[in-house]
Tab-separated table of C-alpha atoms in Angstrom:
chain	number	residue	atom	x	y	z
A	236	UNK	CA	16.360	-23.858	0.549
A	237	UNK	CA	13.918	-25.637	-1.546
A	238	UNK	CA	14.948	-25.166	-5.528
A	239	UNK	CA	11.226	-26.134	-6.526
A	240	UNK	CA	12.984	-28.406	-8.866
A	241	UNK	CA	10.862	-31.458	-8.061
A	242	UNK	CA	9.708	-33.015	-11.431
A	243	UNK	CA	11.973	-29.999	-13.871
A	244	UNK	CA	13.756	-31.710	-16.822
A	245	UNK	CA	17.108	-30.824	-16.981
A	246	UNK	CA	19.295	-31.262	-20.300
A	247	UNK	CA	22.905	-31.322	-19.689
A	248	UNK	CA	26.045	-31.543	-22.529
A	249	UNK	CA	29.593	-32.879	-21.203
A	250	UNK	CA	28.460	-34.977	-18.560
A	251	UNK	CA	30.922	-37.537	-18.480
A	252	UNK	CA	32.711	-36.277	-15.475
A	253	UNK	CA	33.772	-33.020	-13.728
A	254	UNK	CA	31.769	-30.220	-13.688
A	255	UNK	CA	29.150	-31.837	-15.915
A	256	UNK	CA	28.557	-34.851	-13.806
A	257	UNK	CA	27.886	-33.165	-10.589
A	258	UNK	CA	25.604	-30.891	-12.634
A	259	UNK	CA	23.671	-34.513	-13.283
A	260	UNK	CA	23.892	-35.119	-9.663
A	261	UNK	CA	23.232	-32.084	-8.451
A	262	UNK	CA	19.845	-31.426	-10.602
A	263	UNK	CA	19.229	-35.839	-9.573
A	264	UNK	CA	19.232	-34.974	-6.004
A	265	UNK	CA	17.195	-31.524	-5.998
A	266	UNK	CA	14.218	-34.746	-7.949
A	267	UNK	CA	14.887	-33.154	-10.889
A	268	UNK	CA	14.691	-35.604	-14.627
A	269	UNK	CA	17.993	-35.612	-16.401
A	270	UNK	CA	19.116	-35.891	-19.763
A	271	UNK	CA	22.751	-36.062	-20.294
A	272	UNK	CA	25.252	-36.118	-23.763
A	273	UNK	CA	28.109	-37.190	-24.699
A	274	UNK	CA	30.032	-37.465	-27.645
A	275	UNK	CA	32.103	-40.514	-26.499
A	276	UNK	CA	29.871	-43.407	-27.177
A	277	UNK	CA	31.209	-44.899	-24.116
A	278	UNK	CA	30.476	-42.309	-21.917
A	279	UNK	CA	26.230	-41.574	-21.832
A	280	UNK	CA	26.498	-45.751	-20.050
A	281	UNK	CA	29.760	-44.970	-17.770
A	282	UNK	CA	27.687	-41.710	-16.754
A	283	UNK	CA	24.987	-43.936	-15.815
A	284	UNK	CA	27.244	-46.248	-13.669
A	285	UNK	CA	28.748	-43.204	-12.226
A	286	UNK	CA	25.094	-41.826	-11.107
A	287	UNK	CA	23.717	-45.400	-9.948
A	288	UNK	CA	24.248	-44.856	-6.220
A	289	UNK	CA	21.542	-42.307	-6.423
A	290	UNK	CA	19.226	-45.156	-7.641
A	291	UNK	CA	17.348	-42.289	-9.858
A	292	UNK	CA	17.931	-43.892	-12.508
A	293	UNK	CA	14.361	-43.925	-13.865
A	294	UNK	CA	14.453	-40.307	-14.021
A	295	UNK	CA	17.865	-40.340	-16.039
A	296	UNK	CA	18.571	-40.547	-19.922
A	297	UNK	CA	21.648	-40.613	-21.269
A	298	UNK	CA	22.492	-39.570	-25.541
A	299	UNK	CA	25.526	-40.532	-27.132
A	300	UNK	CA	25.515	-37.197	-29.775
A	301	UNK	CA	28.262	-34.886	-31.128
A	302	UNK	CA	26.229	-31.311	-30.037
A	303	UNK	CA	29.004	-29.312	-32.232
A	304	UNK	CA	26.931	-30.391	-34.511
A	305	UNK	CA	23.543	-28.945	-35.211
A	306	UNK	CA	21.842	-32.327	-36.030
A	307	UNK	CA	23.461	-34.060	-33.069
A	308	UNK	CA	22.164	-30.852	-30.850
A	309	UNK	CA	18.459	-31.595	-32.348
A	310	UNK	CA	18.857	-35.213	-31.426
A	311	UNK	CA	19.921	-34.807	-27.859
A	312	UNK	CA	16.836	-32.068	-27.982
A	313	UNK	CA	14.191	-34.640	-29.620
A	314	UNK	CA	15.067	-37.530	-27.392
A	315	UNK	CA	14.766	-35.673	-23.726
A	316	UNK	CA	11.644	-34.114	-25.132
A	317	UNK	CA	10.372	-37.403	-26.041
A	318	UNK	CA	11.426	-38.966	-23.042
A	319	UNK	CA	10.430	-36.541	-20.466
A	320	UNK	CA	7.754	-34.191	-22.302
A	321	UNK	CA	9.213	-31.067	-21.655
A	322	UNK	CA	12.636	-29.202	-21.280
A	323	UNK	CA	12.820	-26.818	-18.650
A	324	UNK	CA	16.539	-26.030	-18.116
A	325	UNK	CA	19.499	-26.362	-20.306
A	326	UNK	CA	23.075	-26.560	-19.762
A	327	UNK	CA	25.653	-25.956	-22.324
A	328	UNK	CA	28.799	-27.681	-20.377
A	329	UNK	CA	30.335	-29.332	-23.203
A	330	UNK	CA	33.754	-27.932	-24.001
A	331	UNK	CA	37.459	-29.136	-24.408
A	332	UNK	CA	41.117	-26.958	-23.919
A	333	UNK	CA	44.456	-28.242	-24.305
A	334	UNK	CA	45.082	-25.530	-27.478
A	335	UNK	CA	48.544	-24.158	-27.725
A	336	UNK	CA	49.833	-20.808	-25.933
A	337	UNK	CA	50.350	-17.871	-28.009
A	338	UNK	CA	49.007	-15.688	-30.589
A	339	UNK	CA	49.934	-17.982	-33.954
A	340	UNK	CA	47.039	-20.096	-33.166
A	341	UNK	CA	46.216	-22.062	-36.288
A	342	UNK	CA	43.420	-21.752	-38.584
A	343	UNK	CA	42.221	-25.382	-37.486
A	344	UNK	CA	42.786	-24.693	-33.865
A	345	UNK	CA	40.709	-21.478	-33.923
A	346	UNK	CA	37.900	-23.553	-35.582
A	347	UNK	CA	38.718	-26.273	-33.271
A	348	UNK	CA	38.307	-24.179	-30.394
A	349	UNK	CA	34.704	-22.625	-31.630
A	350	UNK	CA	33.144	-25.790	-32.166
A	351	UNK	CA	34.085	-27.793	-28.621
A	352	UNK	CA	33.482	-24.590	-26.826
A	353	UNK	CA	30.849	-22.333	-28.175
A	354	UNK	CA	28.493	-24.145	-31.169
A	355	UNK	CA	28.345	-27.275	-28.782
A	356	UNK	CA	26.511	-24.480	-26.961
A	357	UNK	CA	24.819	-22.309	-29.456
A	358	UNK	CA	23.552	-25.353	-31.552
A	359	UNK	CA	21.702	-26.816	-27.988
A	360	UNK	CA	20.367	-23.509	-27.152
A	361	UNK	CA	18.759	-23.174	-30.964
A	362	UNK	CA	17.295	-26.413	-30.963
A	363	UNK	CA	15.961	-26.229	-27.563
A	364	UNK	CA	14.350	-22.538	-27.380
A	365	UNK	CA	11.286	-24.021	-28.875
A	366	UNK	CA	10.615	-26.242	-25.715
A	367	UNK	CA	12.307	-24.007	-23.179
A	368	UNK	CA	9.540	-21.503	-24.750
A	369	UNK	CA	6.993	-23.630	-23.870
A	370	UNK	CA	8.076	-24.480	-20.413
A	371	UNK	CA	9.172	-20.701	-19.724
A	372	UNK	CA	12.743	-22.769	-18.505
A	373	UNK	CA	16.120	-21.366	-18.100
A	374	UNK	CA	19.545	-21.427	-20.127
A	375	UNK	CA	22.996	-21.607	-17.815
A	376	UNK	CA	25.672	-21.665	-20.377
A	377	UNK	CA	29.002	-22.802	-18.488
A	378	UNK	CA	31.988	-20.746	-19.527
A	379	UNK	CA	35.212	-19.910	-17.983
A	380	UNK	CA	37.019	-17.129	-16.130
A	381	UNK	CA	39.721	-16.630	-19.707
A	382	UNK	CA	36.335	-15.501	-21.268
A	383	UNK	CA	36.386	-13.066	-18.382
A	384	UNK	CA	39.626	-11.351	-18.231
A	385	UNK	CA	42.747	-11.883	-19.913
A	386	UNK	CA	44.594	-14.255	-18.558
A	387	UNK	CA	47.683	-16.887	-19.524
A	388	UNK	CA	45.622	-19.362	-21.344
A	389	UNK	CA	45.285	-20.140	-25.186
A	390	UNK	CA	43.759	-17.187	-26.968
A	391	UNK	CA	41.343	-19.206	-29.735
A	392	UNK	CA	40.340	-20.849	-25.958
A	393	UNK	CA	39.893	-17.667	-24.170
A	394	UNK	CA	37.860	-16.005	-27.552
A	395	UNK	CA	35.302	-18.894	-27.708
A	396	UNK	CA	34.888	-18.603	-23.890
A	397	UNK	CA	34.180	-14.668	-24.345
A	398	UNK	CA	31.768	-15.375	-27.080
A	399	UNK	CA	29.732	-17.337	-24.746
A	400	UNK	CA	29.017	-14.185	-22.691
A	401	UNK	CA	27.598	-11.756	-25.702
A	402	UNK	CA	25.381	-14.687	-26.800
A	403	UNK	CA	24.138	-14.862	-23.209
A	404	UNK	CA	23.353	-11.303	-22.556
A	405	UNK	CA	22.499	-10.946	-26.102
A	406	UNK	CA	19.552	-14.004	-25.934
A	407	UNK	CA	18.664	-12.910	-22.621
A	408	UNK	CA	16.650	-9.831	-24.164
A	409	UNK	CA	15.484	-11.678	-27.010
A	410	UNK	CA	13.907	-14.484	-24.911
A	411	UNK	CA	12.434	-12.292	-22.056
A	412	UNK	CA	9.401	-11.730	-23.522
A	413	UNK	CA	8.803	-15.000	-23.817
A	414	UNK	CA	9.658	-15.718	-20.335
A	415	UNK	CA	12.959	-17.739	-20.947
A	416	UNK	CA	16.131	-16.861	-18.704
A	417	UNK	CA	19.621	-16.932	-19.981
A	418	UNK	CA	22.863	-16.586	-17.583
A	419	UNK	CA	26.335	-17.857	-17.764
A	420	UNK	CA	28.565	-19.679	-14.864
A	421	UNK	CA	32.395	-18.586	-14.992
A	422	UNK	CA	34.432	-21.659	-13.309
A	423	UNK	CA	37.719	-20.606	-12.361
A	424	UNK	CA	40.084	-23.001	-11.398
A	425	UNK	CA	38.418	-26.989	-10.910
A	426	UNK	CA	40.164	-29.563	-9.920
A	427	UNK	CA	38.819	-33.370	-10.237
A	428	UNK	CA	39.629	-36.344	-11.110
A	429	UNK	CA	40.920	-36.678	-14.782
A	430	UNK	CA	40.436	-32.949	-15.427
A	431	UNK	CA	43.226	-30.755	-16.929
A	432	UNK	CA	44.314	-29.632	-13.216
A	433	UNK	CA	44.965	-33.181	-12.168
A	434	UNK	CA	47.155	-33.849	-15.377
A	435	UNK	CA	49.108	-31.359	-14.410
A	436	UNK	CA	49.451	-31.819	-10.401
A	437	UNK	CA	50.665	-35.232	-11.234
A	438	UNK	CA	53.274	-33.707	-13.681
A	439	UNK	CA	56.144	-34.139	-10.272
A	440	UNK	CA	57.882	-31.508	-12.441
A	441	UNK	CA	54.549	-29.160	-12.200
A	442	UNK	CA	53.533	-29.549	-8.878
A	443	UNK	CA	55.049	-27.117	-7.090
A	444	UNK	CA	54.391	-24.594	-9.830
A	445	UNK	CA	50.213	-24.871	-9.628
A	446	UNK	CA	50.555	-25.001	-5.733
A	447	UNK	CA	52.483	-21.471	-5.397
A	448	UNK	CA	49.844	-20.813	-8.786
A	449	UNK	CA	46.851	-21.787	-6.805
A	450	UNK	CA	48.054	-20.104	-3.208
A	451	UNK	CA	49.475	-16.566	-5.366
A	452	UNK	CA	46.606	-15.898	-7.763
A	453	UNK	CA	43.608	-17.542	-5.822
A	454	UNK	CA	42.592	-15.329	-2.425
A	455	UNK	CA	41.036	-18.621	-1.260
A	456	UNK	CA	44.380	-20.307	-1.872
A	457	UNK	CA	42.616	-23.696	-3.283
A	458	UNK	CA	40.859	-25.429	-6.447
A	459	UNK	CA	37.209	-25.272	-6.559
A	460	UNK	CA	35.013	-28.461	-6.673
A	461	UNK	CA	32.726	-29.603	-9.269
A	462	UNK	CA	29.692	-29.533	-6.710
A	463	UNK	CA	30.536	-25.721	-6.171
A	464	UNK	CA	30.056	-25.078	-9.853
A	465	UNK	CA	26.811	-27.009	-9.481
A	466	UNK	CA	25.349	-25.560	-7.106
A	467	UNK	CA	25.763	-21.933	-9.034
A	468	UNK	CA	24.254	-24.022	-11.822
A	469	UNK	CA	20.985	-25.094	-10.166
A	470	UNK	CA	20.244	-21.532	-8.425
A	471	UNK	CA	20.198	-20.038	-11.638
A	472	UNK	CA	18.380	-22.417	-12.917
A	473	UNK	CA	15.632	-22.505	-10.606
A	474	UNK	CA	12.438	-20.513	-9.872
A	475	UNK	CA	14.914	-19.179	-6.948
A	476	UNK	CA	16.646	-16.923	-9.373
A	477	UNK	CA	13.273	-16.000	-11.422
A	478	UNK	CA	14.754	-11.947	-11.754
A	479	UNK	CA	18.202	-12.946	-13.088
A	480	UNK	CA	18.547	-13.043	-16.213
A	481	UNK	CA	21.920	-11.611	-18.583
A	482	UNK	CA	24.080	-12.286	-15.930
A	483	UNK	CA	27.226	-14.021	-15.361
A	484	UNK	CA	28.285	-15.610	-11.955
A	485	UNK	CA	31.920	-15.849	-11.477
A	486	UNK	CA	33.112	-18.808	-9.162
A	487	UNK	CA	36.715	-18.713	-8.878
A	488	UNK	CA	37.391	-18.147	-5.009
A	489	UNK	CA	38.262	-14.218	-6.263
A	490	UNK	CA	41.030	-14.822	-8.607
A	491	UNK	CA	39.673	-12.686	-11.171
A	492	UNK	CA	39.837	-8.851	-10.393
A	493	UNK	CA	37.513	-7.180	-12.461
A	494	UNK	CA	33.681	-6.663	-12.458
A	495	UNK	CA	30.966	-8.557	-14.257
């Protein structure tokens, strides 16, 4: 199926690795123009590296910004526009988890947890809206399956993952009119290199916990792959998915049970 995303500027946060980079790739390979952040100033150039194979590399930029920040947000915003003249889609990836378990989550660690995993989001969105106005381009917010259903992960976490939905549905309305789509992605369990899964598969203490996790909770019985979340990404993003809007897509090979 042809995405008719030839040419489309793409604006990605969190693209260092995981999820993120095969969003990059993903959006690359469809002949889309990318624009990726990171707040590692390290990572925008390893990114690159990572990416070179698809020797595309004309049609990539790469910003070294901190987007749970509202002026790093505008920057990353500024510079693709500048680049590329136009934003079409936009991809709110950027998060971070590791919190503690339980409900005497500190102060810090419930601010913490808003600002890697929801203002990196909001602040892009708000400084991009202009140009996604313009270009009548599409919002995928990437959240999680905790901000789907309860489930054993850190609360603060789980909350800022939840928010993520009722700004989706709530800015899909507001930017219909205008012709701008908003949706949300709900990765369940991803495993990949460096990611929090593979920390804890090569915990020899852990392993045989996540397996019998994985094979009990998942009805597919495995991880998910980046390029699965990816290609959920780039569907709704395209002109493929031009009636959805306010919706959330769930990839998590079934493990969560109720409806969204």
């Amino acid at each position: 199926m042809d995405l008719q995303l030839t040419g489309k500027v793409a604006l990605i946060t969190g693209a260092a690795g995981g999820i993120g980079l095969a969003i990059a790739r993903a959006f690359l390979a469809e002949g889309a123009c990318v624009a990726i952040t990171s707040r590692d100033p390290d990572a925008p150039a390893q990114t690159r590296n990572a990416l070179a194979d698809m020797d595309r590399t004309d049609n990539l930029l790469t910003v070294s910004c901190d987007v749970s920040k509202p002026e790093g947000a505008a920057r990353a915003v500024e510079e693709t526009a500048a680049r590329f003249g136009a934003i079409d889609c936009v991809v709110p990836n950027a998060g971070a988890a590791g919190y503690p378990v339980g409900w005497d989550a500190s102060a810090e660690v419930w601010q913490s947890a808003f600002a890697a995993n929801l203002f990196t989001g909001t602040n892009l969105v708000t400084a991009a809206v202009p140009r996604l106005i313009e270009a009548k381009g599409a919002i995928t917010f990437i959240s999680s399956i905790t901000g789907v259903e309860s489930l054993p992960a850190p609360i603060p976490y789980s909350a800022a993952k939840a928010a993520i939905h009722a700004v989706a549905k709530n800015m899909a309305g507001d930017l219909a009119k205008h012709g701008v789509r908003v949706n949300v992605v709900a990765p369940g369990n991803v495993l990949f290199p460096g990611g929090n899964w593979d920390r804890k598969l090569n915990d020899p203490e852990r392993r045989a916990e996540i397996d019998g996790y994985i094979r009990n909770q998942v009805p597919l019985a495995r991880f998910g792959t980046p390029e699965e979340i990816a290609d959920a990404v780039l569907f709704l993003s395209s002109s493929r998915a031009s009636f959805i809007t306010g919706a959330s897509l769930t990839v998590d090979g079934g493990q969560t049970r109720s409806y969204t």
